[in-house]
């Protein structure tokens, strides 16, 4: 800023609204030196949060003194001088911000503000939510919720789960990103399949069909070779497939045909059968002690093609509108099946209504990924649901400031240092590890667990089926006289 008149209201200029919103300001105004009666320009600036509220004199303009912009434009916000920063926040946004057992604020955002407040010398106040219980969006030309408080000037910045979007960037100042996260889906675990499914699960249906086809072809080929032998007994031909079937069920053969062609055929078949039986037995042992579940949904396309609806608390997040205008057909399909539940003051702000719909196996719950996992952990329901691996609208989290906040550059400098040093990610991970684990997870963990009766249903079912088949084969052999020694 320049004054061209010796009569200049320096303090009024530097304390004007425009100068207040400018991160770096230098004012040059003319004055005469008394001794030489020459005109010089004094360089001044003003530190808005300086305790003494005095003008800062940088000296007399001289190109040899002010050789760089950093020397001319001083950082006016190295310290906020104990200013109280009014923060718009919501206490139900774990792990970013939440209340602990002592009803005190905790979370990643709280830790960031604690560190930066010590560095920039400011204090701050938090809120438990917006007066209208909204998150922050533009409705009918006016901003509401947490962002509405910032836009109206009642608060200086908003924290919590706010991503950088074009709309927010247009109406607010955004800090540098401190975390990257998206919205995930929670779905109820399907009921276990019947126990008998465990017997066929080790092989896919295509493999079972191939084994059946090979079995029929092998039996037919063996019967043909058996029939073509010079000394073949036509009366024993119906019992020839027993050689093939015994190998498939891992049974021994008392007597091997003497013909070399039959022996070569059986040897090749038994080698193939050994591979099939070993693979089946190994997979069967792996699945008998674990309940068998139907195929889970892991992609957005699978979710869109299913009968599930979506559920989300209507707290003013951008997700419902983004689903409608998305260029992805699957997301637009999910938007047509989105059920919104109202915000409440109790519990988790209405999330319980979506949790109930998830447990009835009619809806999938959509919410910010880490927060949703902590909600289900707090409700001790992690063993009844699972989280899809795919996330949507994954973007950068940032603090939202009033437009033209002058000290945001210094704030960003400190925030960038915390990000690049990895401290924010570590704080976030530590909070998740502390509050993410449920009792069920701590019991399961990685320690060995004894087998319970429920784990052995498949084994006993297989044992019973084997006994029944053995009895039927014994009765059949006795009636047909197979394996009975001839009378002397």
Coordinates of C-alpha atoms in Angstrom, one line a residue:
X1 CA 0.0 0.0 0.0
X2 CA 1.2 3.5 -0.9
X3 CA 0.4 6.9 0.5
X4 CA 1.1 9.8 -1.8
X5 CA 0.3 12.5 0.7
X6 CA 2.3 13.4 3.8
X7 CA -0.9 13.5 5.7
X8 CA -1.7 9.7 5.9
X9 CA -3.9 7.9 8.4
X10 CA -1.5 4.9 8.7
X11 CA -3.3 3.0 11.4
X12 CA -6.7 3.4 9.8
X13 CA -5.3 2.0 6.5
X14 CA -3.6 -0.9 8.1
X15 CA -6.7 -1.8 10.2
X16 CA -9.1 -1.6 7.3
X17 CA -11.1 -4.7 6.3
X18 CA -9.0 -5.3 3.2
X19 CA -5.7 -5.1 5.0
X20 CA -7.1 -7.3 7.8
X21 CA -7.8 -10.1 5.3
X22 CA -4.4 -9.9 3.6
X23 CA -1.7 -12.3 4.9
X24 CA 1.2 -9.9 4.2
X25 CA 0.9 -6.1 4.1
X26 CA 3.5 -3.3 3.8
X27 CA 2.7 0.4 3.8
X28 CA 4.9 3.0 2.3
X29 CA 4.2 6.6 3.2
X30 CA 6.2 9.8 2.5
X31 CA 7.8 11.9 5.2
X32 CA 10.5 14.6 5.2
X33 CA 13.7 14.1 7.1
X34 CA 14.2 17.1 9.4
X35 CA 18.0 17.4 8.9
X36 CA 18.3 17.1 5.2
X37 CA 14.8 18.1 4.2
X38 CA 14.6 15.2 1.8
X39 CA 11.6 13.1 1.0
X40 CA 11.8 9.4 2.1
X41 CA 9.3 6.6 2.4
X42 CA 8.9 4.8 5.7
X43 CA 7.9 1.1 5.6
X44 CA 5.4 0.0 8.2
X45 CA 3.2 -3.0 8.9
X46 CA 0.8 -4.0 11.6
X47 CA 0.6 -7.3 13.6
X48 CA -3.1 -7.7 14.2
X49 CA -2.7 -10.0 17.2
X50 CA 0.2 -8.2 18.8
X51 CA -0.5 -7.6 22.5
X52 CA 0.6 -4.0 22.4
X53 CA -1.3 -3.2 19.2
X54 CA 1.5 -1.0 17.9
X55 CA 2.6 -0.4 14.4
X56 CA 5.7 -2.3 13.3
X57 CA 8.3 0.0 11.7
X58 CA 10.5 -1.9 9.2
X59 CA 12.7 1.0 8.3
X60 CA 13.2 3.5 5.5
X61 CA 12.7 2.3 1.9
X62 CA 16.0 1.4 0.4
X63 CA 16.4 -1.2 -2.4
X64 CA 19.7 -2.2 -0.8
X65 CA 18.0 -3.1 2.4
X66 CA 14.8 -4.7 1.1
X67 CA 16.4 -7.0 -1.4
X68 CA 13.7 -9.7 -1.3
X69 CA 9.9 -10.0 -0.8
X70 CA 10.3 -11.8 2.5
X71 CA 12.2 -8.8 3.9
X72 CA 9.5 -6.4 2.7
X73 CA 6.4 -8.5 3.6
X74 CA 6.8 -9.8 7.1
X75 CA 4.8 -12.7 8.4
X76 CA 2.1 -10.9 10.4
X77 CA 0.8 -14.2 12.0
X78 CA 3.7 -15.9 13.5
X79 CA 1.7 -15.7 16.7
X80 CA -2.0 -15.1 17.2
X81 CA -1.3 -13.5 20.5
X82 CA -3.6 -15.7 22.6
X83 CA -6.6 -15.2 20.2
X84 CA -9.6 -17.4 20.9
X85 CA -10.4 -19.3 17.8
X86 CA -14.1 -20.3 17.6
X87 CA -14.3 -23.8 16.2
X88 CA -17.5 -25.3 14.7
X89 CA -17.5 -29.0 15.6
X90 CA -19.6 -32.1 16.3
X91 CA -18.7 -34.4 19.1
X92 CA -20.1 -37.5 17.4
X93 CA -17.4 -38.0 14.7
X94 CA -15.0 -40.6 16.0
X95 CA -12.1 -41.0 15.5
X96 CA -11.7 -37.4 14.4
X97 CA -13.6 -35.9 17.3
X98 CA -15.7 -37.5 20.1
X99 CA -16.3 -37.4 23.8
X100 CA -14.5 -39.9 26.1
X101 CA -15.8 -41.5 29.3
X102 CA -15.1 -38.3 31.2
X103 CA -17.1 -36.3 28.7
X104 CA -14.0 -34.6 27.3
X105 CA -13.1 -34.0 23.7
X106 CA -10.7 -36.5 22.1
X107 CA -9.8 -37.4 18.5
X108 CA -7.4 -36.7 15.7
X109 CA -8.7 -33.2 15.0
X110 CA -8.4 -32.3 18.8
X111 CA -4.8 -33.5 18.9
X112 CA -4.0 -31.4 15.8
X113 CA -5.5 -28.3 17.3
X114 CA -3.7 -28.8 20.6
X115 CA -0.3 -28.9 18.8
X116 CA -1.0 -26.0 16.5
X117 CA -2.4 -23.8 19.3
X118 CA 0.8 -24.2 21.3
X119 CA 2.8 -23.3 18.2
X120 CA 0.7 -20.3 17.1
X121 CA -0.3 -19.2 20.6
X122 CA -4.0 -19.4 20.4
X123 CA -6.8 -21.0 22.4
X124 CA -10.0 -22.5 20.9
X125 CA -13.5 -23.4 21.8
X126 CA -15.4 -26.5 20.5
X127 CA -19.1 -27.1 20.1
X128 CA -21.1 -30.4 20.5
X129 CA -22.8 -29.8 17.2
X130 CA -24.6 -27.3 15.0
X131 CA -27.8 -25.7 16.3
X132 CA -29.8 -27.2 13.4
X133 CA -28.1 -30.6 13.8
X134 CA -26.9 -30.4 10.2
X135 CA -23.4 -31.2 9.0
X136 CA -22.9 -28.5 6.4
X137 CA -24.4 -28.0 3.0
X138 CA -26.1 -25.3 0.9
X139 CA -29.9 -25.5 1.1
X140 CA -32.1 -23.0 -0.8
X141 CA -29.2 -20.6 -1.3
X142 CA -28.0 -20.6 2.3
X143 CA -25.4 -22.6 4.1
X144 CA -26.6 -24.6 7.1
X145 CA -25.1 -26.8 9.7
X146 CA -21.5 -26.6 10.9
X147 CA -20.4 -24.9 7.7
X148 CA -23.3 -22.4 8.0
X149 CA -21.9 -21.2 11.3
X150 CA -18.6 -20.5 9.7
X151 CA -20.1 -18.9 6.6
X152 CA -22.2 -16.5 8.8
X153 CA -19.1 -15.5 10.8
X154 CA -20.2 -17.0 14.0
X155 CA -17.3 -19.4 13.9
X156 CA -13.7 -19.2 12.5
X157 CA -13.3 -22.7 11.2
X158 CA -15.0 -26.1 11.0
X159 CA -13.2 -29.4 11.7
X160 CA -14.6 -33.0 11.7
X161 CA -15.1 -35.0 8.5
X162 CA -15.0 -32.4 5.8
X163 CA -13.6 -33.2 2.4
X164 CA -12.4 -30.7 -0.2
X165 CA -15.0 -30.1 -2.8
X166 CA -15.4 -27.5 -5.5
X167 CA -18.5 -26.0 -3.8
X168 CA -16.7 -25.7 -0.4
X169 CA -13.6 -24.3 -2.0
X170 CA -15.7 -21.7 -3.8
X171 CA -17.3 -20.4 -0.6
X172 CA -14.7 -21.1 2.0
X173 CA -10.9 -21.3 2.5
X174 CA -9.7 -24.9 3.0
X175 CA -6.5 -26.0 4.7
X176 CA -4.1 -28.5 3.2
X177 CA -5.3 -32.1 3.4
X178 CA -4.3 -34.0 6.6
X179 CA -6.0 -37.4 5.8
X180 CA -7.5 -39.3 2.9
X181 CA -10.7 -41.3 3.4
X182 CA -13.9 -42.3 1.8
X183 CA -17.4 -43.6 2.5
X184 CA -17.8 -47.3 3.0
X185 CA -20.7 -49.8 3.3
X186 CA -21.7 -52.1 6.2
X187 CA -23.8 -55.2 5.4
X188 CA -25.1 -57.9 7.6
X189 CA -23.4 -61.2 7.5
X190 CA -25.6 -63.8 5.7
X191 CA -26.8 -66.8 7.6
X192 CA -24.5 -69.9 7.3
X193 CA -25.3 -72.4 4.6
X194 CA -26.7 -75.8 5.5
X195 CA -24.0 -78.2 6.9
X196 CA -24.2 -80.5 4.0
X197 CA -22.9 -77.8 1.7
X198 CA -19.6 -78.2 3.4
X199 CA -19.2 -81.6 1.7
X200 CA -19.4 -80.1 -1.8
X201 CA -17.8 -76.8 -1.1
X202 CA -14.1 -77.9 -1.5
X203 CA -14.8 -78.2 -5.3
X204 CA -16.7 -75.8 -7.5
X205 CA -19.6 -77.1 -9.4
X206 CA -17.6 -77.1 -12.6
X207 CA -15.0 -79.3 -11.0
X208 CA -17.7 -81.7 -9.7
X209 CA -19.2 -81.9 -13.2
X210 CA -15.8 -82.6 -14.6
X211 CA -15.1 -85.4 -12.0
X212 CA -18.5 -86.9 -12.7
X213 CA -17.9 -86.9 -16.5
X214 CA -14.5 -88.4 -16.1
X215 CA -15.9 -91.1 -13.8
X216 CA -18.5 -92.1 -16.3
X217 CA -16.0 -92.1 -19.1
X218 CA -13.5 -94.1 -17.1
X219 CA -16.1 -96.7 -16.1
X220 CA -17.2 -97.1 -19.7
X221 CA -13.7 -97.4 -21.0
X222 CA -12.7 -99.9 -18.3
X223 CA -15.8 -102.1 -19.0
X224 CA -15.0 -102.1 -22.7
X225 CA -11.3 -103.1 -22.1
X226 CA -12.5 -105.7 -19.6
X227 CA -15.0 -107.1 -22.2
X228 CA -12.4 -107.2 -25.0
X229 CA -10.0 -109.4 -23.0
X230 CA -9.5 -112.9 -24.4
X231 CA -10.3 -114.7 -21.2
X232 CA -12.8 -112.2 -19.8
X233 CA -15.7 -113.5 -17.7
X234 CA -18.9 -111.8 -19.1
X235 CA -20.7 -112.6 -15.8
X236 CA -18.2 -110.5 -13.8
X237 CA -18.6 -107.5 -16.1
X238 CA -21.2 -105.7 -13.9
X239 CA -18.7 -105.8 -11.1
X240 CA -15.9 -104.3 -13.1
X241 CA -16.8 -100.6 -12.2
X242 CA -16.1 -101.5 -8.6
X243 CA -12.4 -101.2 -9.3
X244 CA -13.0 -97.6 -10.5
X245 CA -15.3 -96.6 -7.7
X246 CA -13.2 -98.1 -4.9
X247 CA -10.3 -95.9 -6.0
X248 CA -12.5 -92.8 -5.9
X249 CA -13.6 -93.4 -2.3
X250 CA -10.1 -94.4 -1.2
X251 CA -10.8 -98.1 -0.7
X252 CA -8.3 -100.9 -1.3
X253 CA -8.7 -103.7 -3.9
X254 CA -8.0 -107.3 -2.7
X255 CA -7.2 -108.6 -6.2
X256 CA -5.9 -106.9 -9.3
X257 CA -6.7 -108.2 -12.8
X258 CA -3.9 -110.2 -14.3
X259 CA -4.1 -108.6 -17.8
X260 CA -1.4 -106.0 -18.3
X261 CA -3.8 -103.6 -20.2
X262 CA -6.2 -103.6 -17.3
X263 CA -3.4 -103.1 -14.8
X264 CA -1.9 -100.1 -16.8
X265 CA -5.4 -98.6 -17.0
X266 CA -6.1 -99.0 -13.3
X267 CA -2.6 -97.6 -12.4
X268 CA -3.2 -94.4 -14.4
X269 CA -6.6 -94.0 -12.9
X270 CA -5.5 -94.5 -9.3
X271 CA -2.8 -91.9 -9.8
X272 CA -5.3 -89.4 -11.0
X273 CA -7.7 -90.4 -8.2
X274 CA -5.0 -89.9 -5.6
X275 CA -4.6 -86.3 -6.7
X276 CA -8.4 -85.7 -6.7
X277 CA -9.0 -87.3 -3.3
X278 CA -6.0 -85.6 -1.7
X279 CA -7.2 -82.2 -2.9
X280 CA -10.8 -82.8 -1.8
X281 CA -9.7 -84.1 1.6
X282 CA -7.3 -81.2 2.3
X283 CA -10.0 -78.6 1.4
X284 CA -12.6 -80.6 3.3
X285 CA -10.5 -80.5 6.5
X286 CA -10.1 -76.8 6.1
X287 CA -13.9 -76.1 5.9
X288 CA -15.4 -78.6 8.3
X289 CA -14.6 -76.5 11.4
X290 CA -15.6 -73.2 9.9
X291 CA -19.3 -72.2 9.1
X292 CA -19.9 -71.9 5.4
X293 CA -21.4 -68.6 4.3
X294 CA -22.9 -67.6 1.0
X295 CA -20.8 -65.3 -1.2
X296 CA -20.3 -61.8 0.3
X297 CA -20.7 -58.5 -1.6
X298 CA -17.4 -56.7 -2.0
X299 CA -18.0 -54.3 -4.9
X300 CA -20.4 -51.4 -5.7
X301 CA -21.5 -53.2 -8.8
X302 CA -22.4 -56.3 -6.8
X303 CA -24.3 -54.1 -4.3
X304 CA -26.2 -52.4 -7.1
X305 CA -27.2 -55.7 -8.6
X306 CA -28.4 -57.1 -5.3
X307 CA -31.8 -56.5 -3.5
X308 CA -30.2 -54.4 -0.8
X309 CA -31.3 -50.8 -0.3
X310 CA -29.0 -48.1 1.2
X311 CA -29.4 -46.3 4.5
X312 CA -27.8 -43.0 5.7
X313 CA -28.5 -40.5 8.4
X314 CA -29.8 -37.2 6.9
X315 CA -27.3 -34.8 8.5
X316 CA -26.6 -32.7 5.4
X317 CA -23.6 -34.6 3.9
X318 CA -22.9 -34.3 0.2
X319 CA -23.2 -38.1 -0.5
X320 CA -26.9 -38.3 -1.4
X321 CA -26.7 -35.6 -4.0
X322 CA -23.4 -36.9 -5.3
X323 CA -24.9 -40.4 -5.9
X324 CA -27.7 -38.9 -7.9
X325 CA -25.5 -36.9 -10.3
X326 CA -22.7 -39.5 -10.5
X327 CA -21.6 -40.7 -13.9
X328 CA -21.4 -44.3 -12.6
X329 CA -24.5 -46.3 -13.4
X330 CA -24.1 -48.4 -10.2
X331 CA -24.0 -45.3 -8.0
X332 CA -27.1 -43.9 -9.6
X333 CA -28.9 -47.2 -9.1
X334 CA -28.0 -47.0 -5.4
X335 CA -29.2 -43.4 -5.2
X336 CA -32.7 -44.5 -6.2
X337 CA -32.7 -47.0 -3.3
X338 CA -31.4 -44.7 -0.6
X339 CA -33.4 -44.4 2.6
X340 CA -32.6 -41.4 4.8
X341 CA -33.2 -41.5 8.5
X342 CA -33.6 -38.3 10.7
X343 CA -30.9 -37.0 13.0
X344 CA -31.5 -37.6 16.7
X345 CA -29.8 -36.2 19.8
X346 CA -29.4 -39.6 21.5
X347 CA -26.8 -42.2 20.9
X348 CA -24.9 -41.8 17.7
X349 CA -27.1 -39.2 16.2
X350 CA -29.6 -41.5 14.6
X351 CA -27.1 -44.2 13.3
X352 CA -29.0 -46.8 15.3
X353 CA -31.9 -46.6 12.9
X354 CA -29.6 -47.6 10.0
X355 CA -28.0 -50.3 12.2
X356 CA -31.4 -51.8 12.8
X357 CA -32.1 -51.9 9.0
X358 CA -28.8 -53.5 8.4
X359 CA -29.5 -56.2 11.0
X360 CA -32.8 -57.0 9.3
X361 CA -30.8 -57.7 6.2
X362 CA -32.7 -55.2 4.0
X363 CA -30.2 -52.3 3.8
X364 CA -26.6 -51.6 3.5
X365 CA -25.3 -48.8 5.8
X366 CA -23.2 -46.0 4.1
X367 CA -21.1 -43.7 6.2
X368 CA -17.5 -42.5 6.5
X369 CA -15.4 -45.6 6.8
X370 CA -13.5 -45.2 10.1
X371 CA -16.5 -43.7 11.9
X372 CA -18.8 -46.5 10.8
X373 CA -16.4 -49.1 12.0
X374 CA -16.3 -47.5 15.4
X375 CA -20.1 -47.2 15.6
X376 CA -20.5 -50.9 15.2
X377 CA -17.6 -51.6 17.6
X378 CA -19.3 -49.4 20.2
X379 CA -22.5 -51.3 19.7
X380 CA -20.7 -54.6 19.9
X381 CA -22.0 -55.7 16.5
X382 CA -18.8 -56.3 14.6
X383 CA -19.4 -60.1 14.6
X384 CA -22.8 -59.7 12.9
X385 CA -21.8 -57.4 10.0
X386 CA -18.9 -57.0 7.6
X387 CA -17.5 -54.0 5.7
X388 CA -17.1 -53.9 2.0
X389 CA -13.6 -53.5 0.8
X390 CA -14.5 -50.9 -1.8
X391 CA -15.1 -47.3 -0.8
X392 CA -16.6 -44.4 -2.7
X393 CA -15.9 -40.7 -2.9
X394 CA -12.5 -41.2 -1.4
X395 CA -11.0 -37.7 -1.0
X396 CA -9.0 -35.4 1.1
X397 CA -10.0 -34.2 4.6
X398 CA -9.3 -30.6 5.5
X399 CA -10.2 -27.9 7.9
X400 CA -12.8 -25.3 6.6
X401 CA -12.1 -21.6 7.3
X402 CA -14.0 -18.4 6.6
X403 CA -13.3 -17.0 3.2
X404 CA -10.2 -14.7 3.3
X405 CA -8.9 -15.9 6.6
X406 CA -5.4 -14.2 6.7
X407 CA -3.6 -16.6 9.1
X408 CA -4.5 -19.7 7.1
X409 CA -1.1 -19.7 5.4
X410 CA 0.7 -20.0 8.7
X411 CA -1.8 -22.6 9.9
X412 CA -1.2 -24.6 6.7
X413 CA 2.6 -24.4 7.3
X414 CA 2.3 -26.1 10.6
X415 CA -0.3 -28.5 9.4
X416 CA 1.9 -29.5 6.5
X417 CA 4.8 -30.2 8.8
X418 CA 2.6 -32.6 10.9
X419 CA 1.5 -34.4 7.7
X420 CA 5.0 -34.8 6.2
X421 CA 6.4 -36.0 9.5
X422 CA 3.7 -38.7 9.7
X423 CA 2.5 -37.6 13.1
X424 CA -1.1 -37.1 12.1
X425 CA -1.3 -40.6 10.6
X426 CA 0.2 -42.1 13.7
X427 CA -2.2 -40.2 16.0
X428 CA -5.1 -41.4 13.9
X429 CA -3.9 -45.0 13.9
X430 CA -3.3 -45.0 17.6
X431 CA -6.9 -43.8 18.3
X432 CA -8.3 -46.4 16.0
X433 CA -6.3 -49.2 17.7
X434 CA -7.5 -48.0 21.1
X435 CA -11.2 -47.7 20.3
X436 CA -11.6 -50.0 17.3
X437 CA -11.2 -53.4 19.0
X438 CA -14.3 -55.0 20.5
X439 CA -14.5 -57.7 23.1
X440 CA -15.0 -60.3 20.5
X441 CA -11.9 -59.2 18.5
X442 CA -9.8 -59.2 21.6
X443 CA -10.9 -62.7 22.5
X444 CA -10.4 -64.0 19.0
X445 CA -7.2 -62.2 18.2
X446 CA -4.3 -64.3 17.0
X447 CA -4.2 -66.7 20.0
X448 CA -5.3 -70.4 19.5
X449 CA -8.9 -71.2 20.3
X450 CA -10.2 -74.6 21.4
X451 CA -12.7 -76.4 19.0
X452 CA -16.3 -76.1 20.2
X453 CA -19.1 -78.5 19.4
X454 CA -20.5 -76.1 16.8
X455 CA -17.1 -76.4 14.9
X456 CA -17.5 -80.2 14.7
X457 CA -21.0 -80.4 13.1
X458 CA -19.5 -81.0 9.7
X459 CA -17.1 -83.7 10.9
X460 CA -19.9 -85.7 12.7
X461 CA -22.2 -85.2 9.6
X462 CA -19.5 -86.7 7.4
X463 CA -18.9 -89.6 9.9
X464 CA -22.6 -90.4 9.9
X465 CA -22.9 -90.3 6.2
X466 CA -19.8 -92.6 5.9
X467 CA -21.3 -95.1 8.3
X468 CA -24.6 -95.2 6.4
X469 CA -22.8 -95.7 3.0
X470 CA -20.6 -98.4 4.5
X471 CA -23.6 -100.3 5.8
X472 CA -25.4 -100.1 2.4
X473 CA -22.3 -101.3 0.6
X474 CA -21.9 -104.2 3.1
X475 CA -25.5 -105.3 2.5
X476 CA -25.1 -105.0 -1.3
X477 CA -21.9 -107.2 -1.2
X478 CA -23.6 -109.8 1.0
X479 CA -26.5 -110.1 -1.4
X480 CA -24.4 -110.2 -4.5
X481 CA -21.8 -112.5 -3.0
X482 CA -18.9 -110.1 -3.8
X483 CA -15.7 -110.9 -2.0
X484 CA -17.2 -114.1 -0.4
X485 CA -14.8 -117.0 -0.4
X486 CA -16.0 -120.1 -2.4
X487 CA -17.1 -123.1 -0.4
X488 CA -14.8 -126.1 -0.4

